[in-house]
Amino acid sequence: MNSLVLVYATFSNFEEAKTISGELLNEKLIVCVNIFPEVKSLYLREGEINSSCEVVAIMKSRNDQVDKIVEKIEAIHSYDQPAVVIIPIEKANKSFTNWVNSVIDVSSIGV
């Protein structure tokens, strides 16, 4: 059985987060996404501290989907260097785990 993961990603706006997440859901690469609109981000760029409003998305998936998820996000994201962070889920309740595994079709990924 594949381990579960959270995929943390930031986006320039809500529509971009919704569009990319929708594509990942349609392809059954993720099973769910929580989108947090308007978070304040501080970051270093060219030696300067910058700030902007971004949108954070936390997606639920399986480890065997990570490469496809990252590839898809990077291909259509508006940022040159999007932040896509994979967080392993150490433990989850059985009904959640069963749901994730039932949604992501094993036959479509060649396992």
Coordinates of N, CA and C in Angstrom, one line a residue:
M1 N 0.8 -1.2 0.0 CA 0.0 0.0 0.0 C 0.9 1.2 0.0
N2 N 0.5 2.2 -0.7 CA 1.2 3.5 -0.8 C 0.9 4.4 0.3
S3 N 2.0 5.1 0.8 CA 1.8 6.0 1.9 C 1.1 7.3 1.4
L4 N 0.4 7.9 2.4 CA -0.3 9.1 2.1 C 0.6 10.3 2.3
V5 N 0.3 11.4 1.5 CA 1.0 12.6 1.6 C 0.1 13.8 1.6
L6 N 0.6 15.0 2.1 CA 0.0 16.3 1.9 C 0.9 17.0 0.9
V7 N 0.3 17.7 0.0 CA 1.1 18.5 -1.0 C 0.8 20.0 -0.7
Y8 N 1.8 20.7 -0.2 CA 1.6 22.1 0.1 C 2.1 22.9 -1.1
A9 N 1.3 23.9 -1.6 CA 1.7 24.7 -2.7 C 1.1 26.1 -2.5
T10 N 1.9 27.1 -3.0 CA 1.4 28.4 -3.0 C 1.1 28.9 -4.4
F11 N 0.1 29.8 -4.6 CA -0.3 30.3 -5.8 C -0.5 31.8 -5.8
S12 N -0.5 32.4 -7.0 CA -0.6 33.9 -7.0 C -2.0 34.4 -6.7
N13 N -3.0 33.6 -6.9 CA -4.4 34.0 -6.7 C -5.3 32.8 -6.5
F14 N -6.5 33.0 -6.1 CA -7.5 32.0 -5.9 C -7.8 31.2 -7.2
E15 N -8.0 31.9 -8.3 CA -8.4 31.3 -9.5 C -7.3 30.3 -10.0
E16 N -6.0 30.7 -9.9 CA -5.0 29.8 -10.3 C -5.0 28.5 -9.4
A17 N -5.1 28.7 -8.1 CA -5.1 27.6 -7.2 C -6.3 26.7 -7.5
K18 N -7.4 27.2 -7.8 CA -8.6 26.5 -8.1 C -8.5 25.7 -9.4
T19 N -8.0 26.4 -10.4 CA -7.8 25.8 -11.7 C -6.8 24.6 -11.7
I20 N -5.7 24.8 -11.1 CA -4.7 23.8 -11.1 C -5.2 22.6 -10.2
S21 N -5.8 22.9 -9.0 CA -6.3 21.9 -8.2 C -7.4 21.1 -8.9
G22 N -8.2 21.8 -9.6 CA -9.3 21.1 -10.4 C -8.8 20.1 -11.4
E23 N -7.7 20.5 -12.1 CA -7.0 19.6 -13.0 C -6.5 18.4 -12.3
L24 N -5.9 18.6 -11.2 CA -5.3 17.5 -10.4 C -6.4 16.5 -9.9
L25 N -7.5 17.1 -9.5 CA -8.7 16.3 -9.1 C -9.3 15.5 -10.2
N26 N -9.4 16.2 -11.4 CA -10.0 15.5 -12.6 C -9.1 14.3 -13.0
E27 N -7.8 14.5 -12.8 CA -6.9 13.4 -13.2 C -6.7 12.4 -12.1
K28 N -7.4 12.6 -11.0 CA -7.3 11.7 -9.8 C -5.9 11.5 -9.3
L29 N -5.2 12.6 -9.4 CA -3.8 12.7 -8.8 C -3.9 13.1 -7.3
I30 N -4.9 13.8 -7.0 CA -5.2 14.2 -5.6 C -6.7 13.9 -5.3
V31 N -7.1 13.7 -4.0 CA -8.4 13.4 -3.7 C -9.2 14.6 -3.1
C32 N -8.5 15.6 -2.6 CA -9.1 16.7 -1.9 C -8.1 17.8 -1.9
V33 N -8.6 19.0 -1.8 CA -7.7 20.2 -1.6 C -8.4 21.2 -0.7
N34 N -7.6 21.8 0.2 CA -8.1 22.9 1.0 C -7.4 24.1 0.5
I35 N -8.1 25.2 0.1 CA -7.5 26.4 -0.4 C -7.7 27.5 0.6
F36 N -6.6 28.1 1.0 CA -6.6 29.2 2.0 C -6.3 30.5 1.3
P37 N -7.4 31.3 1.1 CA -7.1 32.5 0.3 C -6.4 33.6 1.2
E38 N -5.7 34.4 0.5 CA -5.0 35.6 1.0 C -4.2 35.4 2.3
V39 N -3.1 34.7 2.1 CA -2.1 34.7 3.2 C -1.0 35.6 2.9
K40 N -0.5 36.2 3.9 CA 0.6 37.2 3.7 C 2.0 36.4 3.7
S41 N 2.7 36.6 2.6 CA 4.0 35.9 2.5 C 5.1 36.9 2.5
L42 N 6.2 36.6 3.3 CA 7.4 37.4 3.3 C 8.5 36.4 2.8
Y43 N 9.3 37.0 1.9 CA 10.3 36.1 1.3 C 11.5 36.9 0.8
L44 N 12.7 36.3 0.7 CA 13.9 36.9 0.2 C 13.9 36.8 -1.3
R45 N 14.2 37.9 -2.0 CA 14.4 37.9 -3.5 C 15.4 39.0 -3.8
E46 N 16.5 38.5 -4.4 CA 17.6 39.4 -4.8 C 18.1 40.2 -3.6
G47 N 18.2 39.5 -2.5 CA 18.8 40.1 -1.3 C 17.9 41.0 -0.5
E48 N 16.7 41.1 -0.9 CA 15.7 42.0 -0.3 C 14.5 41.2 0.3
I49 N 14.0 41.7 1.4 CA 12.8 41.1 2.0 C 11.6 41.7 1.2
N50 N 10.8 40.9 0.7 CA 9.6 41.2 -0.1 C 8.3 40.7 0.6
S51 N 7.2 41.2 0.3 CA 6.0 40.6 0.8 C 4.9 40.7 -0.3
S52 N 4.0 39.8 -0.2 CA 2.9 39.7 -1.1 C 1.8 38.9 -0.5
C53 N 0.6 39.0 -1.1 CA -0.5 38.1 -0.7 C -0.5 36.9 -1.7
E54 N -0.6 35.7 -1.1 CA -0.7 34.5 -1.9 C -1.8 33.7 -1.5
V55 N -2.0 32.6 -2.2 CA -3.0 31.6 -1.8 C -2.3 30.3 -1.5
V56 N -2.7 29.6 -0.4 CA -2.1 28.3 -0.1 C -3.1 27.2 -0.3
A57 N -2.6 26.2 -0.9 CA -3.4 25.0 -1.1 C -2.7 23.8 -0.5
I58 N -3.5 23.0 0.3 CA -3.0 21.8 0.9 C -3.8 20.6 0.2
M59 N -3.1 19.8 -0.5 CA -3.8 18.7 -1.2 C -3.5 17.4 -0.6
K60 N -4.4 16.4 -0.7 CA -4.2 15.1 -0.1 C -4.1 14.1 -1.3
S61 N -3.1 13.2 -1.1 CA -2.8 12.3 -2.2 C -2.0 11.1 -1.6
R62 N -1.4 10.4 -2.6 CA -0.5 9.3 -2.2 C 0.9 9.5 -2.7
N63 N 1.9 8.9 -2.1 CA 3.2 9.1 -2.5 C 3.5 8.7 -3.9
D64 N 2.8 7.7 -4.4 CA 3.1 7.3 -5.8 C 2.6 8.3 -6.9
Q65 N 1.9 9.3 -6.4 CA 1.4 10.3 -7.4 C 2.2 11.6 -7.4
V66 N 3.2 11.7 -6.4 CA 3.9 12.9 -6.2 C 4.6 13.5 -7.5
D67 N 5.3 12.6 -8.2 CA 6.1 13.1 -9.4 C 5.1 13.7 -10.4
K68 N 4.0 13.1 -10.6 CA 3.0 13.6 -11.6 C 2.4 14.9 -11.1
I69 N 2.1 15.0 -9.8 CA 1.6 16.2 -9.2 C 2.5 17.4 -9.4
V70 N 3.8 17.2 -9.0 CA 4.8 18.2 -9.1 C 5.0 18.6 -10.6
E71 N 5.1 17.7 -11.5 CA 5.2 17.9 -12.9 C 4.1 18.8 -13.4
K72 N 2.9 18.4 -13.1 CA 1.7 19.2 -13.5 C 1.7 20.6 -13.0
I73 N 1.9 20.7 -11.7 CA 1.9 22.1 -11.1 C 3.0 22.9 -11.8
E74 N 4.2 22.4 -11.9 CA 5.3 23.2 -12.5 C 5.0 23.6 -14.0
A75 N 4.3 22.7 -14.7 CA 4.0 23.0 -16.1 C 3.0 24.1 -16.3
I76 N 2.1 24.3 -15.4 CA 1.0 25.3 -15.6 C 1.0 26.4 -14.6
H77 N 1.9 26.4 -13.7 CA 1.9 27.5 -12.6 C 2.5 28.8 -13.2
S78 N 2.0 29.9 -12.7 CA 2.5 31.2 -13.1 C 3.8 31.6 -12.6
Y79 N 4.3 31.0 -11.5 CA 5.6 31.3 -11.0 C 6.7 30.6 -11.7
D80 N 7.9 31.2 -11.8 CA 9.0 30.5 -12.4 C 9.5 29.4 -11.5
Q81 N 9.4 29.6 -10.2 CA 9.8 28.6 -9.2 C 8.7 28.4 -8.2
P82 N 7.7 27.7 -8.5 CA 6.6 27.5 -7.5 C 7.1 26.7 -6.3
A83 N 6.5 27.0 -5.2 CA 6.8 26.2 -4.0 C 5.8 25.0 -4.0
V84 N 6.4 23.8 -4.1 CA 5.6 22.6 -4.0 C 6.3 21.7 -3.0
V85 N 5.7 21.5 -1.8 CA 6.4 20.8 -0.7 C 5.5 19.5 -0.4
I86 N 6.2 18.4 -0.3 CA 5.5 17.1 0.0 C 5.8 16.8 1.4
I87 N 4.7 16.6 2.2 CA 4.7 16.3 3.6 C 4.1 14.8 3.8
P88 N 5.0 13.9 4.2 CA 4.5 12.5 4.4 C 3.5 12.5 5.6
I89 N 2.4 11.8 5.5 CA 1.5 11.6 6.6 C 1.9 10.3 7.3
E90 N 2.3 10.5 8.5 CA 2.8 9.4 9.3 C 1.7 8.4 9.7
K91 N 0.6 9.0 10.0 CA -0.6 8.2 10.4 C -1.9 8.9 10.1
A92 N -2.9 8.1 9.7 CA -4.2 8.7 9.5 C -5.2 7.7 9.8
N93 N -6.5 8.2 10.1 CA -7.5 7.3 10.4 C -7.8 6.4 9.2
K94 N -8.3 5.2 9.5 CA -8.5 4.1 8.5 C -9.5 4.5 7.5
S95 N -10.6 5.2 7.8 CA -11.6 5.5 6.9 C -11.0 6.6 5.9
F96 N -10.2 7.5 6.3 CA -9.6 8.5 5.4 C -8.6 7.8 4.5
T97 N -7.8 6.9 5.0 CA -6.8 6.2 4.2 C -7.6 5.3 3.1
N98 N -8.6 4.6 3.5 CA -9.4 3.8 2.6 C -10.0 4.7 1.5
W99 N -10.5 5.9 1.9 CA -11.1 6.8 0.9 C -10.1 7.2 -0.1
V100 N -8.9 7.7 0.3 CA -7.8 8.1 -0.6 C -7.5 7.0 -1.6
N101 N -7.3 5.8 -1.0 CA -6.9 4.6 -1.9 C -8.0 4.2 -2.8
S102 N -9.3 4.4 -2.4 CA -10.4 4.1 -3.3 C -10.5 5.1 -4.5
V103 N -10.2 6.3 -4.2 CA -10.4 7.4 -5.3 C -9.2 7.3 -6.3
I104 N -8.0 7.1 -5.8 CA -6.9 7.0 -6.7 C -6.8 5.6 -7.3
D105 N -7.1 5.5 -8.6 CA -7.3 4.3 -9.3 C -5.9 3.6 -9.5
V106 N -5.7 2.5 -8.8 CA -4.4 1.8 -8.9 C -4.1 1.4 -10.4
S107 N -5.1 1.0 -11.1 CA -4.9 0.4 -12.4 C -4.4 1.5 -13.4
S108 N -4.8 2.8 -13.1 CA -4.4 3.9 -14.0 C -2.9 4.3 -13.8
I109 N -2.3 3.8 -12.8 CA -0.9 4.3 -12.5 C 0.1 3.2 -12.7
G110 N -0.4 2.0 -13.2 CA 0.6 1.0 -13.6 C 1.2 0.2 -12.4
V111 N 0.5 0.2 -11.3 CA 1.0 -0.5 -10.1 C 0.7 -2.0 -10.2

